[in-house]
Short mmCIF file of C-alpha atoms in Angstrom, two decimals:
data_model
loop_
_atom_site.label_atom_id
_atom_site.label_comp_id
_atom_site.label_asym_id
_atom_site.label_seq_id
_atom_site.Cartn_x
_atom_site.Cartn_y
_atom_site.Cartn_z
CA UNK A 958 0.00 0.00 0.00
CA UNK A 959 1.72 3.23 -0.80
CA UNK A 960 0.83 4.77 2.43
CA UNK A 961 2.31 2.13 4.04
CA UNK A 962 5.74 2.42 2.04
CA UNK A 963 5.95 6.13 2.42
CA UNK A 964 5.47 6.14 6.24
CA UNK A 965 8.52 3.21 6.70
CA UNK A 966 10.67 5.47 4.38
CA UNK A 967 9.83 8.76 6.48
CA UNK A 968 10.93 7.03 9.11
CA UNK A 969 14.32 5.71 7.61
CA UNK A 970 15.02 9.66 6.59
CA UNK A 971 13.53 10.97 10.11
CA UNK A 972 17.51 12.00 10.65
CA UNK A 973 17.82 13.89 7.38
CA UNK A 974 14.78 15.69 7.75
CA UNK A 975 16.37 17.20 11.16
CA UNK A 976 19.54 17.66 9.79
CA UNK A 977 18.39 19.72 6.85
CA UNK A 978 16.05 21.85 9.27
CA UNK A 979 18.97 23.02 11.65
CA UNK A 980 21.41 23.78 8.70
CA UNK A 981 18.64 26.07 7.03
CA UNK A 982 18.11 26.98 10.51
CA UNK A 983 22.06 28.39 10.99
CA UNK A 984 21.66 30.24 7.24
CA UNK A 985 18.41 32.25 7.48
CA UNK A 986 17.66 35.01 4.75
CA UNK A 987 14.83 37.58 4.43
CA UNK A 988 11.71 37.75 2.91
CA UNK A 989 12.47 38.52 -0.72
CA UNK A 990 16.24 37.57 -0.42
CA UNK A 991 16.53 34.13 0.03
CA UNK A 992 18.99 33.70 -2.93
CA UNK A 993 21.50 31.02 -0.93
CA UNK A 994 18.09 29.02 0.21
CA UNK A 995 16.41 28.65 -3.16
CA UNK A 996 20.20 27.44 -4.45
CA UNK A 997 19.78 24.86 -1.98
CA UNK A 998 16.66 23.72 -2.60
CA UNK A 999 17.47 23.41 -6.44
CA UNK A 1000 20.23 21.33 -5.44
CA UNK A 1001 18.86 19.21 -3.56
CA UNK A 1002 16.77 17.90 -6.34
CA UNK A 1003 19.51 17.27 -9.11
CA UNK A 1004 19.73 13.83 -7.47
CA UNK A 1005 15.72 13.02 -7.00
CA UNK A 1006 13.50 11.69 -9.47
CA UNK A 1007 11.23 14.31 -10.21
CA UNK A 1008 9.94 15.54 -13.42
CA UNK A 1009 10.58 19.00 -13.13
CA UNK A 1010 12.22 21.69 -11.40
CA UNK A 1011 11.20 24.97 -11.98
CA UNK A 1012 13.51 28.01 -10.31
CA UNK A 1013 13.18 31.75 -9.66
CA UNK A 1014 9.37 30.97 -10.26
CA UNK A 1015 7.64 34.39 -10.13
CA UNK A 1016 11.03 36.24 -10.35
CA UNK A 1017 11.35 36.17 -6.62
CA UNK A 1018 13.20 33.14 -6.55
CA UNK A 1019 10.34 29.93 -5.82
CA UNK A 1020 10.81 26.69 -6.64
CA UNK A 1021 8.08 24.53 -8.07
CA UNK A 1022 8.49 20.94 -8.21
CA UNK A 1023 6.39 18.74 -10.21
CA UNK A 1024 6.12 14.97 -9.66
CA UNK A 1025 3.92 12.65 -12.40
CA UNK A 1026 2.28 9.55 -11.33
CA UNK A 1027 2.33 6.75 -13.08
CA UNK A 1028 -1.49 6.43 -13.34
CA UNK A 1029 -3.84 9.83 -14.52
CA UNK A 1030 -5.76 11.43 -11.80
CA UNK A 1031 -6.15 15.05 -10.28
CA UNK A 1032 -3.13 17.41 -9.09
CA UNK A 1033 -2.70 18.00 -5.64
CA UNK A 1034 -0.15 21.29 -4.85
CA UNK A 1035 1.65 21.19 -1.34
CA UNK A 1036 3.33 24.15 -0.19
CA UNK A 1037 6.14 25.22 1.99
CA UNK A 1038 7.55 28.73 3.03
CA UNK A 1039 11.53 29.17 3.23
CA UNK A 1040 11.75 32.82 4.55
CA UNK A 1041 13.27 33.93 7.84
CA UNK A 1042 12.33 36.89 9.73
CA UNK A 1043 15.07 40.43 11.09
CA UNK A 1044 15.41 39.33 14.59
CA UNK A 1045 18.52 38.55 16.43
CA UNK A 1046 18.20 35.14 17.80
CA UNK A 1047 18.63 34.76 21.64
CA UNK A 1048 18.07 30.83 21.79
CA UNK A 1049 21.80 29.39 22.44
CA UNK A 1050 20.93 26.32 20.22
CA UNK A 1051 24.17 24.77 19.35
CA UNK A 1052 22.66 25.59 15.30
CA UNK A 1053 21.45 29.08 15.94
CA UNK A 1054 21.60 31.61 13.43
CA UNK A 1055 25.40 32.40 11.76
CA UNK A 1056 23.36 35.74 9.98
CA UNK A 1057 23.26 38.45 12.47
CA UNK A 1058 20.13 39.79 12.90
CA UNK A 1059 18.15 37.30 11.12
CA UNK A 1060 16.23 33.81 12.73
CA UNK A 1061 13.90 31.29 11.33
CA UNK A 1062 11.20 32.16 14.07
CA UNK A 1063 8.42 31.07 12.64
CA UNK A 1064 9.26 27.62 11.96
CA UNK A 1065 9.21 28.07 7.86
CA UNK A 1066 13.20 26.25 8.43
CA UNK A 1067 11.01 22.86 9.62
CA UNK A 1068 8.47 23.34 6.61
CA UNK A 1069 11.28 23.47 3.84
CA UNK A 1070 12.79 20.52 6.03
CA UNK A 1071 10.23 18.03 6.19
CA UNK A 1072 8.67 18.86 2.44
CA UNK A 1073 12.41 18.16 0.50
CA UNK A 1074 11.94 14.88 2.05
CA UNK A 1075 8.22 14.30 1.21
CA UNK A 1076 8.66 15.20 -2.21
CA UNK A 1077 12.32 13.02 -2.79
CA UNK A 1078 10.45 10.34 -0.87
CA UNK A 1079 7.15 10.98 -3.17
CA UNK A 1080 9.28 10.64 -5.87
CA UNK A 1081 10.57 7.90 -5.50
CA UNK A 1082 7.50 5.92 -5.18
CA UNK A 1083 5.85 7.82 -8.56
CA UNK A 1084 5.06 4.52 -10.03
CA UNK A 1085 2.07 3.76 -7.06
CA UNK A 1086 0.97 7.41 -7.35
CA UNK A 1087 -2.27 8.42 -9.62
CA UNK A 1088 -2.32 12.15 -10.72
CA UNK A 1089 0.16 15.18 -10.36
CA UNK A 1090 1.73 16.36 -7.37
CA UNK A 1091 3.12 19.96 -7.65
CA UNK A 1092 5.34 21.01 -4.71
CA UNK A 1093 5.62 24.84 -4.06
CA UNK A 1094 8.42 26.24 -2.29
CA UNK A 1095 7.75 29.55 -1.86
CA UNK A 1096 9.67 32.90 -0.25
CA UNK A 1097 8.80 35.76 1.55
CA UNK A 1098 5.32 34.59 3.33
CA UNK A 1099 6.90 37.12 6.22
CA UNK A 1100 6.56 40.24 4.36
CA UNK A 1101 4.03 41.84 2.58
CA UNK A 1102 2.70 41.72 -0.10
CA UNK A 1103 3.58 38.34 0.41
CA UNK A 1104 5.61 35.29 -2.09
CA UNK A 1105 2.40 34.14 -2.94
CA UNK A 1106 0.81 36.52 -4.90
CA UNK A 1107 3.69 36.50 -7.76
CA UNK A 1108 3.73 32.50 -7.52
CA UNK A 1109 -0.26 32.90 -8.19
CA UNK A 1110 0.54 35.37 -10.85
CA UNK A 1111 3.30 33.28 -12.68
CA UNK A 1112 0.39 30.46 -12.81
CA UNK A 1113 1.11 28.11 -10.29
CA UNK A 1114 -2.17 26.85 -10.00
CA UNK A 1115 -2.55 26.50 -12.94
CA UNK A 1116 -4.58 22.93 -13.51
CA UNK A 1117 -4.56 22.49 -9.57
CA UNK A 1118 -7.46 21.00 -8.14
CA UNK A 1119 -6.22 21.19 -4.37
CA UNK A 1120 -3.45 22.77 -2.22
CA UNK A 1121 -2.39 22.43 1.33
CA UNK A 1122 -0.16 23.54 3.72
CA UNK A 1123 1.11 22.86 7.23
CA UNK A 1124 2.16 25.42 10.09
CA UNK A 1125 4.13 24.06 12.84
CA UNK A 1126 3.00 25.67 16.01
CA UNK A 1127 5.34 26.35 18.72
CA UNK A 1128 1.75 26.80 21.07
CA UNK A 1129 0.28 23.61 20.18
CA UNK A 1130 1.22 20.40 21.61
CA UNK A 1131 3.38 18.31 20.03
CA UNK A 1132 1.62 14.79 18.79
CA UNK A 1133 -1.39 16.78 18.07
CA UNK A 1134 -2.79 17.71 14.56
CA UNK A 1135 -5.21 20.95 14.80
CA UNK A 1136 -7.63 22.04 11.87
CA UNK A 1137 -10.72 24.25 11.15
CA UNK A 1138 -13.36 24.71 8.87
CA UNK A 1139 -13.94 28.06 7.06
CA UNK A 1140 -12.64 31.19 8.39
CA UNK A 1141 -9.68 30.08 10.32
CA UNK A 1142 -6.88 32.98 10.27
CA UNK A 1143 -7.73 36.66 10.40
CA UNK A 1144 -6.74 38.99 7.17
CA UNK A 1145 -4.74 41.50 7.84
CA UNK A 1146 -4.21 45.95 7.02
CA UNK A 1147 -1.56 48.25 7.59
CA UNK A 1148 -1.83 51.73 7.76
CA UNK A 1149 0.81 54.92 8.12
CA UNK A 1150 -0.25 58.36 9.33
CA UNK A 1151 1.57 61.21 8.98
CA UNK A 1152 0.09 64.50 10.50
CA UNK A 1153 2.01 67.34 9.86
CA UNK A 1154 1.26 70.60 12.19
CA UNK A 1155 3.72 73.73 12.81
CA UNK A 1156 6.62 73.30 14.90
CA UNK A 1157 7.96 75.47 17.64
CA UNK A 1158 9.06 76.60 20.72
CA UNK A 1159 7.39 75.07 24.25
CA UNK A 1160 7.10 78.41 25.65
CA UNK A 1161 4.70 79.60 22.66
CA UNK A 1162 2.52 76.89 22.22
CA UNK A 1163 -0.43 79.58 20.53
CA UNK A 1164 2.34 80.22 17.65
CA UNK A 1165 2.80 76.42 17.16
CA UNK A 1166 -0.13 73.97 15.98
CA UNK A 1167 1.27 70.47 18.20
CA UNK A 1168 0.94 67.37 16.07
CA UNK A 1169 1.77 65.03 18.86
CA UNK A 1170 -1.54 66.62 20.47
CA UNK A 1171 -3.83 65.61 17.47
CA UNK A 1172 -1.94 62.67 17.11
CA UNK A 1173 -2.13 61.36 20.15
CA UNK A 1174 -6.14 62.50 19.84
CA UNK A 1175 -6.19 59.73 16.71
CA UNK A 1176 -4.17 57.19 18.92
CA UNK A 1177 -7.42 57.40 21.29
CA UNK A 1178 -10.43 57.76 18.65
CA UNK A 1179 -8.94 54.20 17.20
CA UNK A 1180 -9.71 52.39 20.22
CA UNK A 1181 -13.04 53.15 19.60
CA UNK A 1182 -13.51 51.26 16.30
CA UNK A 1183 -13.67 48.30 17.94
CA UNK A 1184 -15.51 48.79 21.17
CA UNK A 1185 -18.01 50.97 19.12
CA UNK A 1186 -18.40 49.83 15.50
CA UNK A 1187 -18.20 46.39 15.48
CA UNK A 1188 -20.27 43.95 16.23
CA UNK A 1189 -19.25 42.08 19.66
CA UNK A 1190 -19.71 38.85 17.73
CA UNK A 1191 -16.95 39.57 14.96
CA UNK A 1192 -13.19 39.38 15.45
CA UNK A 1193 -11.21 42.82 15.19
CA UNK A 1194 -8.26 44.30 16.33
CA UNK A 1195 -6.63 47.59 15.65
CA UNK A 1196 -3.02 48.01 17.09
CA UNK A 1197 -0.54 50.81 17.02
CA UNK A 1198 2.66 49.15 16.68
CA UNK A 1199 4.78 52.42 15.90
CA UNK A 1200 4.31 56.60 17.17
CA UNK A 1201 7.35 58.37 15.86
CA UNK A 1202 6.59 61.60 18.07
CA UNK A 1203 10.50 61.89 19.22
CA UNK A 1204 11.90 65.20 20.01
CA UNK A 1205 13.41 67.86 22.31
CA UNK A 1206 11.37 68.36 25.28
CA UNK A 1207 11.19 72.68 24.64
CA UNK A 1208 10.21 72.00 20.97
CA UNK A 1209 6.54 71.90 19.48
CA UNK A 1210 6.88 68.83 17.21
CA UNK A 1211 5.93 69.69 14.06
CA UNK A 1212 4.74 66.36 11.97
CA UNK A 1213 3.91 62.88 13.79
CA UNK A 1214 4.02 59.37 12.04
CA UNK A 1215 1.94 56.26 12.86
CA UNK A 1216 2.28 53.09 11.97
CA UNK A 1217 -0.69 50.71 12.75
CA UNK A 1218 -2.22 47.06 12.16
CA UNK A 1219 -5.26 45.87 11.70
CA UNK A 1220 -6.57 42.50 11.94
CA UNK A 1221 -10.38 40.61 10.84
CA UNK A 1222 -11.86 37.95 10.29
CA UNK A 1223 -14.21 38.90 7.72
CA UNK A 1224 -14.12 41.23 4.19
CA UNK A 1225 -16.90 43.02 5.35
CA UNK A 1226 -15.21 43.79 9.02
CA UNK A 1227 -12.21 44.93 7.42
CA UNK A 1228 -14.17 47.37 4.83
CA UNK A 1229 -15.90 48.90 8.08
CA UNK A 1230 -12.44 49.47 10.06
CA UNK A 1231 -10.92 50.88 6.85
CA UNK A 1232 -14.06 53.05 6.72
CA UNK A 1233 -13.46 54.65 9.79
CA UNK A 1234 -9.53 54.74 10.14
CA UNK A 1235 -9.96 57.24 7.13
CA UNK A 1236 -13.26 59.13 8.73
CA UNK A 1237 -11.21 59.80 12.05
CA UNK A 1238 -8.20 60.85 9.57
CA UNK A 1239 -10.75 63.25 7.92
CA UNK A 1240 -11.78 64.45 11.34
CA UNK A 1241 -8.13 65.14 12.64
CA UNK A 1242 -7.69 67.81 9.85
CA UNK A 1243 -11.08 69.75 10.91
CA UNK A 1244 -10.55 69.13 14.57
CA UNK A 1245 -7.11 69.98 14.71
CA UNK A 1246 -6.03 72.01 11.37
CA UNK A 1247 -3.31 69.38 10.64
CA UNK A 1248 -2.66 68.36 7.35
CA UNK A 1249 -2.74 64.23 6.84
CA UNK A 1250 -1.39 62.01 4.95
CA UNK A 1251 -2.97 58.44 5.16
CA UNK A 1252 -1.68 54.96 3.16
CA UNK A 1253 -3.61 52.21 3.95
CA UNK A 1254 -3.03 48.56 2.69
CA UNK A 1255 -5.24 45.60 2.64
CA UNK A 1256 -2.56 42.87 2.18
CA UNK A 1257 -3.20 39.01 3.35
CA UNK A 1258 -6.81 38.37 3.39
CA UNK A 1259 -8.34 35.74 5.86
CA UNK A 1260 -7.76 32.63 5.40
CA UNK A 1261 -10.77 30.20 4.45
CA UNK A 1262 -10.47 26.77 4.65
CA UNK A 1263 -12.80 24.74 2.11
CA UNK A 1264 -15.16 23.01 4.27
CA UNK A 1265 -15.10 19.50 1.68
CA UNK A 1266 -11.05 19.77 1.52
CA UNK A 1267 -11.05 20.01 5.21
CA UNK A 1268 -13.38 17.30 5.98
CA UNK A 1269 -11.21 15.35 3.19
CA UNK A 1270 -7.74 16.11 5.24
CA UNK A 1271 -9.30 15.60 8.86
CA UNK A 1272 -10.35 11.66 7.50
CA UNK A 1273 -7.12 11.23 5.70
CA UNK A 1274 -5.16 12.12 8.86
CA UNK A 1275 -7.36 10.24 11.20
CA UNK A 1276 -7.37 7.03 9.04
CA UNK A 1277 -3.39 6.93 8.71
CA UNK A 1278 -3.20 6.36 12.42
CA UNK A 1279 0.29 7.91 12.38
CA UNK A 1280 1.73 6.36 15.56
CA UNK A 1281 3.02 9.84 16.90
CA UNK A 1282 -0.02 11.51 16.75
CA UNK A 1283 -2.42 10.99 19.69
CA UNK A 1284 -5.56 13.11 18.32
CA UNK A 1285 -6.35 15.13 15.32
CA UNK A 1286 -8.68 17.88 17.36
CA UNK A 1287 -10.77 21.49 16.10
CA UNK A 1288 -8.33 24.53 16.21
CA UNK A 1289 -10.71 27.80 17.62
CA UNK A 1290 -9.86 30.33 14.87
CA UNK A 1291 -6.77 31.83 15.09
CA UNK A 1292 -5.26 35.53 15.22
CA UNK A 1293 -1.95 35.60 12.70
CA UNK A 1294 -2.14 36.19 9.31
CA UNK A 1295 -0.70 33.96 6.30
CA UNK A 1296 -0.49 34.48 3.23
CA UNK A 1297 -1.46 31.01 1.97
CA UNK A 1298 -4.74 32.56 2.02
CA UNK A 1299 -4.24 34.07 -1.06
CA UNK A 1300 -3.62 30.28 -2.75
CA UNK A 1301 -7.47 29.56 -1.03
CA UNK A 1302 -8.99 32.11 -2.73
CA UNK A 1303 -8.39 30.86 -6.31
CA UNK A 1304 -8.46 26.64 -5.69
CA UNK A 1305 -9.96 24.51 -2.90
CA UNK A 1306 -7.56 23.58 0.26
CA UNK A 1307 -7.27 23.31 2.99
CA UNK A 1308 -3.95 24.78 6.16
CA UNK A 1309 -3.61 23.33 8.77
CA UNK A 1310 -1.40 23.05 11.80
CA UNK A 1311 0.81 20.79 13.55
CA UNK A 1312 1.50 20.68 17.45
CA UNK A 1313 4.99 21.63 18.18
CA UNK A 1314 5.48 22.50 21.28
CA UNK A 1315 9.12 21.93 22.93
CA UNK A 1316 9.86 18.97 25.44
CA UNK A 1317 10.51 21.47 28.11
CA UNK A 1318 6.86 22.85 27.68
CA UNK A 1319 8.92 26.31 27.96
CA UNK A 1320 7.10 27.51 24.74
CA UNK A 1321 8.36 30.87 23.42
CA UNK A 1322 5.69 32.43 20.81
CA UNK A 1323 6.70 32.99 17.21
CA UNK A 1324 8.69 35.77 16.25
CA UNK A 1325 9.93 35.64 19.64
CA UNK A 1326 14.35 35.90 20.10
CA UNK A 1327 14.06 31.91 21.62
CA UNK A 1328 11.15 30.53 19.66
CA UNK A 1329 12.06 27.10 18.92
CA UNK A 1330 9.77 23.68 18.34
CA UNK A 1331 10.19 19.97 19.06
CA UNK A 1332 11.68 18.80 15.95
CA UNK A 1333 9.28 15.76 16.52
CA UNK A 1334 6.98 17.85 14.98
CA UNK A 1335 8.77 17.56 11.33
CA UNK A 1336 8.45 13.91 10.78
CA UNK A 1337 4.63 14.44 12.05
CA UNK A 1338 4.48 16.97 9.22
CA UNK A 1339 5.94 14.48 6.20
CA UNK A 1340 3.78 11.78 7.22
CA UNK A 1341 0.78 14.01 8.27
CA UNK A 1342 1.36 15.55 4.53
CA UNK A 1343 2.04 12.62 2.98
CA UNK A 1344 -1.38 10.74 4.03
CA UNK A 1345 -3.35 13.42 2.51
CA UNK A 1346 -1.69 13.06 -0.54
CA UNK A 1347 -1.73 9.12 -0.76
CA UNK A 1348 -5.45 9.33 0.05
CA UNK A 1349 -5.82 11.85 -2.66
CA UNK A 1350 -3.52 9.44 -5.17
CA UNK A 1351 -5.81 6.25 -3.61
CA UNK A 1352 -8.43 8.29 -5.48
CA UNK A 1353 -10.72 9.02 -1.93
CA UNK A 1354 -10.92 12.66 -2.43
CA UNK A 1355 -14.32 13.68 -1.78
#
């Protein structure tokens, strides 16, 4: 059965899979400047069996593998980020970041590990499998607008009829599988403010017009949005992440920027925040006689899960009966954003998440200096991914 074979060959390459995680781990690269990473993923597959290998796919350097089975059928994409985010790494592993001030925090390291060795073990079994498999590795999840979009745009999906992806989650415990249904992770906005007033001196403060005042005016009015505007049973969050108000204590600062983010969980919540980030903009030029400047950006959308796919991956996963996974369990909806969402909203699929919680329970959040994850987690990820795709090559797909 070719479930059967790829879970015993996992399990002979449970090593590699950890040994390829902690070198990409010690060589992290940005969001849009992975160059050394994608060489290494091309070659890694000059040796494997695929049928093609497609490089610098959507000019910012993906790599799209494609594997044939033997027998026609549909084509199933699985995808995997490789980008690493600017923070200086504070964990003391004895494979911590050699790039100062850059660290795989997210886990993205343990996605590119585990899928090079689902797709040369995949491979190698091409004769059993029915249909296409097209592997994505793609860059710069991390940082808007995101590696999908130009992977979407270079035609990726083209002819898929599924994709799916895995997070590891530091949060989660390890041995558990998590999914959900629909709406699952919130979209996301960012906006910049600048309000520029008229400087001067603190003893004057009638000859001045203070922008940190009417700034600090919009700071407030914000908080309102969502204790006043929307509705207590939607999901909303409006944070302001940066206030560049620095100065000289005498002075009457002159022009204020702000930096904020905005998070929903539906199109229609994110239209009404938008609505009224601009009205209170509007507002702060009457109010105060400031002039403003606003750019707003919708980037990620949420992410929506398609109810059959989902249903389709929960009984794969529960029917392998991988032996290190005690339960496959209902995720509540969940705050980040991702940009796989952007793959959901042009074919069926289905993310989901896999429990990877250190041994130490001592579980650091991601994009945190010592996030790290049980690297148990990875060879629950291959076979996890691997029985969705056998069950899809079995021809159960529902």
């Amino acid at each position: 059965m070719l479930l059967d074979n790829l879970m015993k060959k996992l399990d002979e390459k449970k090593e590699r899979i950890i040994e390829i995680r902690r070198y990409l781990h010690e060589h992290p690269e940005l969001s849009f400047q992975e160059e050394q990473t994608a060489k290494y993923l091309q070659d890694f597959y000059e040796d494997v069996p695929v049928d093609s290998v497609e490089t610098n796919f959507g000019g910012e350097r993906g790599v799209v593998v494609t594997i044939q089975g033997a027998k026609p059928g549909k084509t199933i994409a699985i995808r995997a980020d490789f980008d690493a985010l600017p923070i200086q790494e504070e964990t003391g592993l004895p494979f911590a970041s050699k790039n100062e001030g850059v660290m795989h925090a997210c886990g993205h390291d343990g996605h590119t590990a585990y899928m090079l060795v689902l797709a040369q073990t995949l491979a190698e079994f091409k004769n059993e499998l029915k249909g296409t498999i097209k592997v994505i590795h793609q860059p710069a999840e991390e940082a808007p607008p995101g590696g999908a979009i130009g992977m979407i745009n270079a035609g990726v999906l083209d002819g898929v009829d599924a994709i799916i992806g895995i997070h590891v989650m530091s949060n989660m415990k390890t041995g558990h599988i998590y999914y959900r249904s629909g709406n699952t992770q919130t979209g996301r906005s960012y906006f910049k403010l600048v309000a520029q007033g008229r400087g001067g001196h603190g003893s004057s403060p009638h000859l001045a017009n203070d922008a940190i005042i009417a700034a600090s005016s919009f700071v407030m009015n914000l908080q309102t949005i969502v204790s006043r505007r929307i509705n207590p049973f939607d999901t909303a969050s409006v944070t302001i992440g940066n206030l560049d108000g620095k100065g000289t204590f005498n002075v009457i600062k002159d022009s204020v920027t702000i930096e904020g983010d905005v998070r929903t969980m539906t199109s229609q919540t994110r239209e009404i925040v938008e609505s009224e980030v601009r009205a209170f903009t509007e507002g702060l030029e009457k109010s105060f006689g400031v002039t403003c400047h606003l750019d707003y950006l919708n980037d990620y959308p949420v992410l929506n899960n398609h109810p059959v796919v989902t249903e389709h991956v929960r009984q794969a996963l529960e029917l392998a009966a991988i032996p290190e996974v005690e339960s496959v369990l209902e995720t509540p909806p969940l705050p980040p954003s991702e940009d796989f969402a952007y793959y959901l909203e042009k074919v069926p699929g289905c993310f989901f998440y896999v429990g990877a919680m250190p041994a130490s329970g001592e579980a650091y959040p991601h994009h945190h200096p010592k996030f790290d994850i049980n690297e148990e987690s990875l060879i629950i990820s291959a076979k996890a991914m691997a029985a969705v795709v056998a069950s899809y090559c079995d021809g159960n797909e529902t």
